Amino acid sequence: MHYSFSLLFWLYKYKINKSGEAPIYARVTVNGKRAEIATGEKISPERWNANAGSVKGNREDARRINSTLDRISLKIKGVYHDLLEKETPISSALIKDTYLGKKNKEYTVLEVFRQHNEQMKAQVGKEYALGTYKRYETSLKLTKEFLKYRYNRSDIKLSELQYRFITDYEFYLKTVRNNNHNTTIKYLRNFKKIIHLAVANDWLHKYPFSAHKVKIKEVKRDFLTQEELDRINDRKFTTERLNTVKDIFVFCCYTGLAYVDVAKLTSDSISVGIDGEHWVYVDRTKTGSSSNVPLLPQALAIVNKYGEHPLALNKGTLLPIISNQKLNAYLKEIADICEIKKHLTFHIARHTFATTVTLTNGVPIESVSSMLGHKNIKTTQIYAKVVEKKVSADMKALKSKMKSSNRTYSNKESS
């Protein structure tokens, strides 16, 4: 590997002592990263030649200090060349520690993983969602289990990581843990982030998995057609709980909000926008981005319906929300009653808003992306592909119907 290396001596003028002298430091720079080494020498600023990195003049103390700096320079350069010969991954921090006779701390994989998770935990609710932190905790647990299964070890040094590690880990997640492809890739991405963190901190001098390339496979995103959505919305159930769950689900079909975001809505989340209409304003828990959506009549009617609901008033929420687990269980009942064959979950509401409610009705993809709170429009384009496939399927059916009609018409003419 090629390294850019430089060494200079400089005067730390902000540390002048009572005698008017400032300490002299050696600055080692490798590939743009610096490390400072105290030389133990001091001199007054007016006697320092910054361009030459030495003391001016030929006085006895000047000769002595410059001689010391020359010896330090030779020693530091010697350390650099020794590391080159040994083909050791070099950093400015390593040169400094070697020069000072210190042994570099050897970090381990789980040590860095735990440190990362602890910092993430401290930022839950600020920079990270609780769910994100929990996923990294799961990733840490899986990494520990893999180390025990594959190496019969409780931890491993970063310097021991090789390409084979990541391929074995992928195989373990797919076979022993029986995870599907996309779930496996998500866990591997979490793990790779930890290793990138180690490289950025110079705890590991080379990223060992650069050749490992994997992609998330595109999955089928179920959504409701307008007919299916109307079938649910128009249905009156005999139990209040099913009617309430239906309303919350329909509200999300017309706003595109995820469960976690609906759960934190309050009456203050609804405001009148610049157009004089009611809007819902929320910062998405998953991404931290804003999701501002004009309320369609169907959604606004549901908000008004539950304005005085005891459960909503007690919790201080906009709607009488219950746990996501219970909501999905009740949605299964609703699907059965409404004779909808799709696996109805709360997240289908978000897909339905993106496809059936907005894109299919000609709302520009940029507007849909903004309302969904997507940070990247590529995420929204997944829904656009779904709409294109639906249009394509409809047109194929139309073409087939037209061909059949033409054949019938031709037969009539020939007779």
Coordinates of C-alpha atoms in Angstrom, one line a residue:
M1 CA 0.0 0.0 0.0
H2 CA 1.2 3.5 -0.8
Y3 CA 1.5 6.0 2.1
S4 CA 2.0 9.8 2.1
F5 CA 4.3 10.6 5.0
S6 CA 5.6 13.9 6.3
L7 CA 7.3 15.1 9.4
L8 CA 7.7 18.7 10.7
F9 CA 8.6 20.5 13.9
W10 CA 6.4 23.3 15.1
L11 CA 6.1 25.6 18.1
Y12 CA 3.0 25.4 20.3
K13 CA 2.7 29.2 21.0
Y14 CA -0.4 28.9 23.1
K15 CA 1.5 27.0 25.8
I16 CA 4.1 29.7 26.6
N17 CA 5.5 29.3 30.1
K18 CA 6.4 32.0 32.6
S19 CA 9.8 32.3 31.1
G20 CA 8.3 33.2 27.7
E21 CA 9.2 29.8 26.1
A22 CA 6.9 27.6 24.1
P23 CA 7.2 23.8 23.7
I24 CA 8.4 22.3 20.4
Y25 CA 6.4 19.4 18.9
A26 CA 7.0 17.0 16.1
R27 CA 4.0 16.5 13.8
V28 CA 3.7 13.1 12.0
T29 CA 1.2 13.0 9.1
V30 CA 0.3 9.7 7.3
N31 CA -2.3 9.8 4.5
G32 CA -3.7 13.1 5.9
K33 CA -4.0 12.0 9.5
R34 CA -1.8 13.7 12.2
A35 CA -0.2 12.7 15.4
E36 CA 1.7 15.1 17.7
I37 CA 4.8 14.1 19.7
A38 CA 6.3 16.3 22.4
T39 CA 10.1 16.7 21.9
G40 CA 10.7 18.0 25.5
E41 CA 12.4 21.1 24.2
K42 CA 11.3 24.8 24.6
I43 CA 12.3 28.1 22.9
S44 CA 11.0 31.6 22.8
P45 CA 8.8 32.3 19.7
E46 CA 11.0 35.1 18.3
R47 CA 13.9 32.6 18.1
W48 CA 11.9 30.0 16.2
N49 CA 12.2 29.6 12.4
A50 CA 8.8 28.1 11.4
N51 CA 9.8 27.5 7.7
A52 CA 12.9 25.6 8.6
G53 CA 11.4 23.9 11.7
S54 CA 14.4 24.8 13.8
V55 CA 15.9 27.3 16.2
K56 CA 17.5 30.4 14.7
G57 CA 21.1 31.3 15.2
N58 CA 24.3 29.6 16.3
R59 CA 24.1 30.0 20.0
E60 CA 24.9 27.0 22.2
D61 CA 21.3 26.3 23.2
A62 CA 20.2 26.6 19.5
R63 CA 22.8 24.0 18.4
R64 CA 21.8 21.7 21.2
I65 CA 18.1 21.9 20.5
N66 CA 18.5 21.5 16.7
S67 CA 20.8 18.5 17.3
T68 CA 18.0 17.0 19.5
L69 CA 15.4 17.6 16.7
D70 CA 17.7 16.0 14.1
R71 CA 18.0 12.9 16.3
I72 CA 14.2 12.8 16.8
S73 CA 13.7 13.2 13.1
L74 CA 16.0 10.3 12.3
K75 CA 14.4 8.1 14.8
I76 CA 10.8 8.8 13.6
K77 CA 11.8 8.3 10.0
G78 CA 13.5 5.1 11.0
V79 CA 10.3 3.9 12.6
Y80 CA 8.4 4.6 9.4
H81 CA 10.8 2.8 7.2
D82 CA 10.9 -0.2 9.6
L83 CA 7.1 -0.5 9.4
L84 CA 7.3 -0.3 5.6
E85 CA 9.8 -3.1 5.5
K86 CA 7.6 -5.3 7.8
E87 CA 4.6 -4.5 5.5
T88 CA 2.7 -3.4 8.7
P89 CA -0.4 -1.2 8.0
I90 CA 0.9 2.2 8.9
S91 CA -0.8 5.1 10.6
S92 CA 0.5 8.3 12.3
A93 CA -0.8 7.0 15.6
L94 CA 1.1 3.7 15.2
I95 CA 4.4 5.6 14.4
K96 CA 3.9 7.8 17.5
D97 CA 3.2 4.8 19.7
T98 CA 6.2 2.8 18.3
Y99 CA 8.5 5.8 18.7
L100 CA 7.3 6.2 22.4
G101 CA 7.7 2.5 23.0
K102 CA 4.0 2.0 23.6
K103 CA 2.2 -1.1 22.5
N104 CA -1.0 -0.5 20.5
K105 CA -4.2 -1.6 22.2
E106 CA -5.7 -4.5 20.3
Y107 CA -9.4 -4.0 20.1
T108 CA -11.8 -6.9 19.7
V109 CA -14.9 -7.1 17.5
L110 CA -17.4 -7.4 20.4
E111 CA -15.6 -4.6 22.3
V112 CA -16.1 -2.2 19.4
F113 CA -19.7 -3.5 18.9
R114 CA -20.6 -2.9 22.5
Q115 CA -19.1 0.6 22.5
H116 CA -21.1 1.5 19.4
N117 CA -24.3 0.2 20.9
E118 CA -23.8 2.1 24.2
Q119 CA -23.3 5.3 22.3
M120 CA -26.4 4.6 20.2
K121 CA -28.4 3.8 23.3
A122 CA -27.5 7.2 24.7
Q123 CA -28.9 8.9 21.6
V124 CA -32.2 7.0 21.4
G125 CA -35.0 9.6 20.9
K126 CA -32.5 12.1 19.5
E127 CA -30.5 10.6 16.6
Y128 CA -31.8 7.1 16.7
A129 CA -35.1 5.3 17.1
L130 CA -35.5 2.7 19.8
G131 CA -36.1 0.1 17.1
T132 CA -32.8 0.8 15.5
Y133 CA -30.9 0.4 18.7
K134 CA -32.7 -2.9 19.4
R135 CA -31.8 -4.2 15.9
Y136 CA -28.1 -3.5 16.7
E137 CA -28.4 -5.3 20.0
T138 CA -29.9 -8.3 18.1
S139 CA -26.9 -8.1 15.7
L140 CA -24.5 -8.1 18.6
K141 CA -26.2 -11.2 20.0
L142 CA -26.0 -13.0 16.7
T143 CA -22.4 -12.1 16.3
K144 CA -21.6 -13.6 19.7
E145 CA -23.5 -16.7 18.8
F146 CA -21.7 -17.1 15.5
L147 CA -18.2 -16.7 17.2
K148 CA -19.2 -19.5 19.6
Y149 CA -20.6 -21.7 16.8
R150 CA -17.8 -21.2 14.2
Y151 CA -14.7 -20.6 16.3
N152 CA -15.7 -21.7 19.8
R153 CA -14.6 -18.3 21.1
S154 CA -16.2 -15.6 23.1
D155 CA -14.5 -12.8 21.1
I156 CA -12.0 -12.2 18.3
K157 CA -9.4 -9.5 17.7
L158 CA -10.0 -7.1 14.9
S159 CA -6.6 -7.9 13.4
E160 CA -7.7 -11.6 13.0
L161 CA -10.6 -10.7 10.7
Q162 CA -10.3 -12.1 7.2
Y163 CA -12.6 -12.2 4.2
R164 CA -13.6 -15.8 5.1
F165 CA -15.2 -14.5 8.3
I166 CA -18.0 -12.6 6.5
T167 CA -18.8 -15.4 4.1
D168 CA -19.0 -17.9 6.9
Y169 CA -21.2 -15.4 8.9
E170 CA -23.5 -15.0 5.9
F171 CA -23.8 -18.8 5.6
Y172 CA -24.5 -19.2 9.3
L173 CA -27.3 -16.6 9.3
K174 CA -29.0 -18.3 6.3
T175 CA -28.6 -21.9 7.4
V176 CA -28.2 -22.3 11.1
R177 CA -30.3 -19.2 11.9
N178 CA -32.7 -19.9 9.0
N179 CA -32.9 -16.2 8.0
N180 CA -34.1 -15.2 4.5
H181 CA -31.8 -13.4 2.2
N182 CA -32.9 -9.8 3.0
T183 CA -32.8 -10.3 6.7
T184 CA -29.3 -11.8 6.5
I185 CA -28.1 -8.8 4.4
K186 CA -29.5 -6.4 7.0
Y187 CA -27.6 -8.1 9.8
L188 CA -24.4 -8.2 7.8
R189 CA -24.7 -4.5 7.0
N190 CA -25.0 -3.8 10.8
F191 CA -21.9 -5.8 11.4
K192 CA -20.0 -4.2 8.5
K193 CA -20.8 -0.7 10.0
I194 CA -19.0 -1.8 13.2
I195 CA -15.9 -2.8 11.2
H196 CA -16.0 0.5 9.2
L197 CA -16.0 2.3 12.6
A198 CA -12.9 0.4 13.6
V199 CA -11.1 1.3 10.4
A200 CA -12.1 5.0 10.8
N201 CA -10.6 5.0 14.3
D202 CA -7.4 3.4 13.2
W203 CA -8.1 0.3 15.3
L204 CA -8.0 -1.7 12.1
H205 CA -5.8 -0.6 9.3
K206 CA -7.5 -2.3 6.4
Y207 CA -11.2 -3.1 5.7
P208 CA -11.3 -6.9 5.3
F209 CA -14.6 -7.2 3.5
S210 CA -14.3 -4.8 0.5
A211 CA -14.8 -7.7 -1.9
H212 CA -18.0 -8.9 -0.3
K213 CA -20.9 -7.4 -2.3
V214 CA -24.5 -8.3 -1.7
K215 CA -27.8 -6.7 -2.5
I216 CA -31.3 -6.7 -1.0
K217 CA -33.6 -8.6 -3.2
E218 CA -36.7 -6.8 -4.3
V219 CA -39.8 -8.2 -2.5
K220 CA -43.4 -8.1 -3.4
R221 CA -45.2 -5.2 -1.6
D222 CA -48.8 -6.0 -1.0
F223 CA -51.3 -3.2 -1.2
L224 CA -55.1 -2.9 -1.4
T225 CA -56.9 -2.0 -4.5
Q226 CA -59.4 0.8 -4.3
E227 CA -62.2 -1.8 -4.4
E228 CA -60.6 -3.7 -1.5
L229 CA -60.1 -0.5 0.5
D230 CA -63.7 0.6 -0.1
R231 CA -64.9 -2.8 1.0
I232 CA -63.1 -2.5 4.3
N233 CA -64.1 1.2 4.8
D234 CA -67.8 0.6 4.1
R235 CA -68.1 -2.5 6.3
K236 CA -69.8 -2.0 9.7
F237 CA -68.7 -4.6 12.2
T238 CA -70.7 -5.9 15.2
T239 CA -67.8 -5.2 17.7
E240 CA -66.5 -1.7 18.5
R241 CA -62.9 -2.9 18.6
L242 CA -63.0 -4.0 15.0
N243 CA -64.6 -0.8 13.9
T244 CA -61.9 1.2 15.7
V245 CA -59.1 -0.9 14.2
K246 CA -60.7 -0.5 10.8
D247 CA -60.8 3.3 11.2
I248 CA -57.2 3.5 12.3
F249 CA -56.1 1.4 9.4
V250 CA -58.1 3.4 6.9
F251 CA -56.7 6.6 8.4
C252 CA -53.2 5.3 7.6
C253 CA -54.3 4.2 4.1
Y254 CA -55.1 7.9 3.4
T255 CA -52.1 9.4 5.2
G256 CA -49.3 6.9 4.5
L257 CA -48.2 7.0 8.2
A258 CA -46.5 4.0 9.8
Y259 CA -47.8 2.6 13.1
V260 CA -45.1 4.0 15.2
D261 CA -45.8 7.5 13.8
V262 CA -49.6 7.3 14.2
A263 CA -49.1 6.1 17.8
K264 CA -47.4 9.4 18.8
L265 CA -49.8 11.7 17.0
T266 CA -51.6 14.2 19.3
S267 CA -54.2 16.9 18.6
D268 CA -51.2 19.3 18.2
S269 CA -50.1 17.2 15.2
I270 CA -53.0 18.6 13.1
S271 CA -52.6 22.2 11.9
V272 CA -54.0 24.4 9.2
G273 CA -51.5 24.7 6.3
I274 CA -50.8 27.6 4.0
D275 CA -53.6 26.4 1.7
G276 CA -56.2 26.7 4.5
E277 CA -56.6 23.0 4.7
H278 CA -55.9 20.6 7.6
W279 CA -52.5 18.9 7.5
V280 CA -50.8 16.3 9.8
Y281 CA -47.2 17.1 10.8
V282 CA -44.9 14.4 12.2
D283 CA -41.2 13.6 12.4
R284 CA -40.8 10.0 11.3
T285 CA -39.4 7.8 14.1
K286 CA -37.6 5.5 11.6
T287 CA -35.7 8.2 9.7
G288 CA -36.1 11.4 11.6
S289 CA -37.3 13.2 8.5
S290 CA -40.5 15.2 8.4
S291 CA -43.7 13.7 7.0
N292 CA -46.3 16.5 6.3
V293 CA -49.5 15.2 4.7
P294 CA -52.6 17.2 3.7
L295 CA -55.6 15.4 5.3
L296 CA -57.9 13.9 2.7
P297 CA -61.7 13.9 3.6
Q298 CA -61.6 10.2 4.6
A299 CA -58.8 10.8 7.1
L300 CA -60.2 14.0 8.5
A301 CA -63.5 12.4 9.1
I302 CA -61.8 9.7 11.3
V303 CA -59.9 12.4 13.2
N304 CA -63.2 14.2 14.0
K305 CA -64.9 10.9 14.9
Y306 CA -62.4 10.1 17.7
G307 CA -61.8 13.6 19.1
E308 CA -63.6 12.7 22.4
H309 CA -62.8 9.0 22.6
P310 CA -62.0 8.0 26.2
L311 CA -58.9 5.9 25.3
A312 CA -57.5 8.7 23.1
L313 CA -58.1 11.3 25.8
N314 CA -56.6 9.2 28.5
K315 CA -53.4 8.5 26.5
G316 CA -53.3 12.0 25.0
T317 CA -53.2 10.6 21.5
L318 CA -55.0 11.7 18.4
L319 CA -56.6 8.2 17.9
P320 CA -57.4 5.4 20.3
I321 CA -54.3 3.5 19.4
I322 CA -53.5 0.0 20.8
S323 CA -50.4 -2.2 20.4
N324 CA -49.2 -3.0 16.9
Q325 CA -49.4 -6.7 17.7
K326 CA -53.1 -6.5 18.6
L327 CA -53.9 -4.3 15.6
N328 CA -52.4 -6.9 13.2
A329 CA -54.3 -9.7 15.0
Y330 CA -57.6 -7.8 14.5
L331 CA -56.7 -6.9 10.9
K332 CA -56.6 -10.6 10.2
E333 CA -60.2 -10.9 11.5
I334 CA -61.2 -7.9 9.3
A335 CA -59.5 -9.5 6.2
D336 CA -61.4 -12.8 6.8
I337 CA -64.8 -11.0 7.3
C338 CA -64.2 -8.8 4.2
E339 CA -63.0 -11.8 2.2
I340 CA -59.7 -10.2 1.4
K341 CA -57.1 -12.9 0.6
K342 CA -54.0 -10.8 1.2
H343 CA -52.0 -11.0 4.4
L344 CA -53.4 -7.8 5.9
T345 CA -51.0 -6.0 8.2
F346 CA -50.8 -2.5 9.4
H347 CA -47.8 -1.7 7.1
I348 CA -50.0 -2.5 4.0
A349 CA -51.8 0.8 4.8
R350 CA -48.6 2.7 4.0
H351 CA -48.1 0.7 0.7
T352 CA -51.8 1.4 -0.2
F353 CA -51.3 5.1 0.3
A354 CA -48.3 5.2 -1.9
T355 CA -49.8 3.1 -4.7
T356 CA -53.6 3.1 -4.8
V357 CA -54.3 6.5 -3.2
T358 CA -51.6 8.7 -4.6
L359 CA -49.4 7.4 -7.5
T360 CA -52.3 5.6 -9.3
N361 CA -54.3 8.8 -9.1
G362 CA -51.5 10.9 -10.8
V363 CA -49.9 12.5 -7.7
P364 CA -46.3 13.2 -8.7
I365 CA -43.7 10.9 -7.2
E366 CA -41.8 13.8 -5.7
S367 CA -44.9 14.8 -3.7
V368 CA -45.5 11.2 -2.6
S369 CA -41.9 10.9 -1.5
S370 CA -42.2 14.0 0.6
M371 CA -45.4 12.9 2.2
L372 CA -44.0 9.4 3.0
G373 CA -41.0 11.1 4.6
H374 CA -38.5 9.3 2.4
K375 CA -34.9 10.7 2.5
N376 CA -34.2 9.3 -1.0
I377 CA -36.7 9.3 -3.9
K378 CA -35.3 5.9 -4.9
T379 CA -37.2 4.4 -2.0
T380 CA -40.4 5.8 -3.4
Q381 CA -39.6 4.6 -6.9
I382 CA -40.2 1.0 -5.6
Y383 CA -43.9 1.9 -5.4
A384 CA -43.8 3.5 -8.8
K385 CA -42.6 0.2 -10.2
V386 CA -45.5 -1.6 -8.6
V387 CA -47.9 0.9 -10.2
E388 CA -46.2 0.4 -13.6
K389 CA -46.5 -3.4 -13.3
K390 CA -50.2 -3.0 -12.5
V391 CA -50.7 -0.7 -15.5
S392 CA -48.8 -3.2 -17.7
A393 CA -50.9 -6.1 -16.5
D394 CA -54.1 -4.2 -17.1
M395 CA -53.0 -3.2 -20.6
K396 CA -52.1 -6.8 -21.4
A397 CA -55.6 -7.9 -20.3
L398 CA -57.1 -5.1 -22.5
K399 CA -55.0 -6.1 -25.5
S400 CA -56.1 -9.7 -25.1
K401 CA -59.7 -8.6 -24.8
M402 CA -59.4 -6.4 -27.9
K403 CA -57.8 -9.3 -29.9
S404 CA -60.7 -11.5 -28.9
S405 CA -63.2 -8.9 -30.0
N406 CA -61.4 -8.4 -33.4
R407 CA -61.5 -12.1 -34.0
T408 CA -65.2 -12.2 -33.3
Y409 CA -65.7 -9.2 -35.6
S410 CA -63.7 -10.8 -38.4
N411 CA -65.6 -14.0 -38.1
K412 CA -68.9 -12.1 -38.5
E413 CA -67.6 -10.3 -41.6
S414 CA -66.5 -13.5 -43.3
S415 CA -69.8 -15.2 -42.7

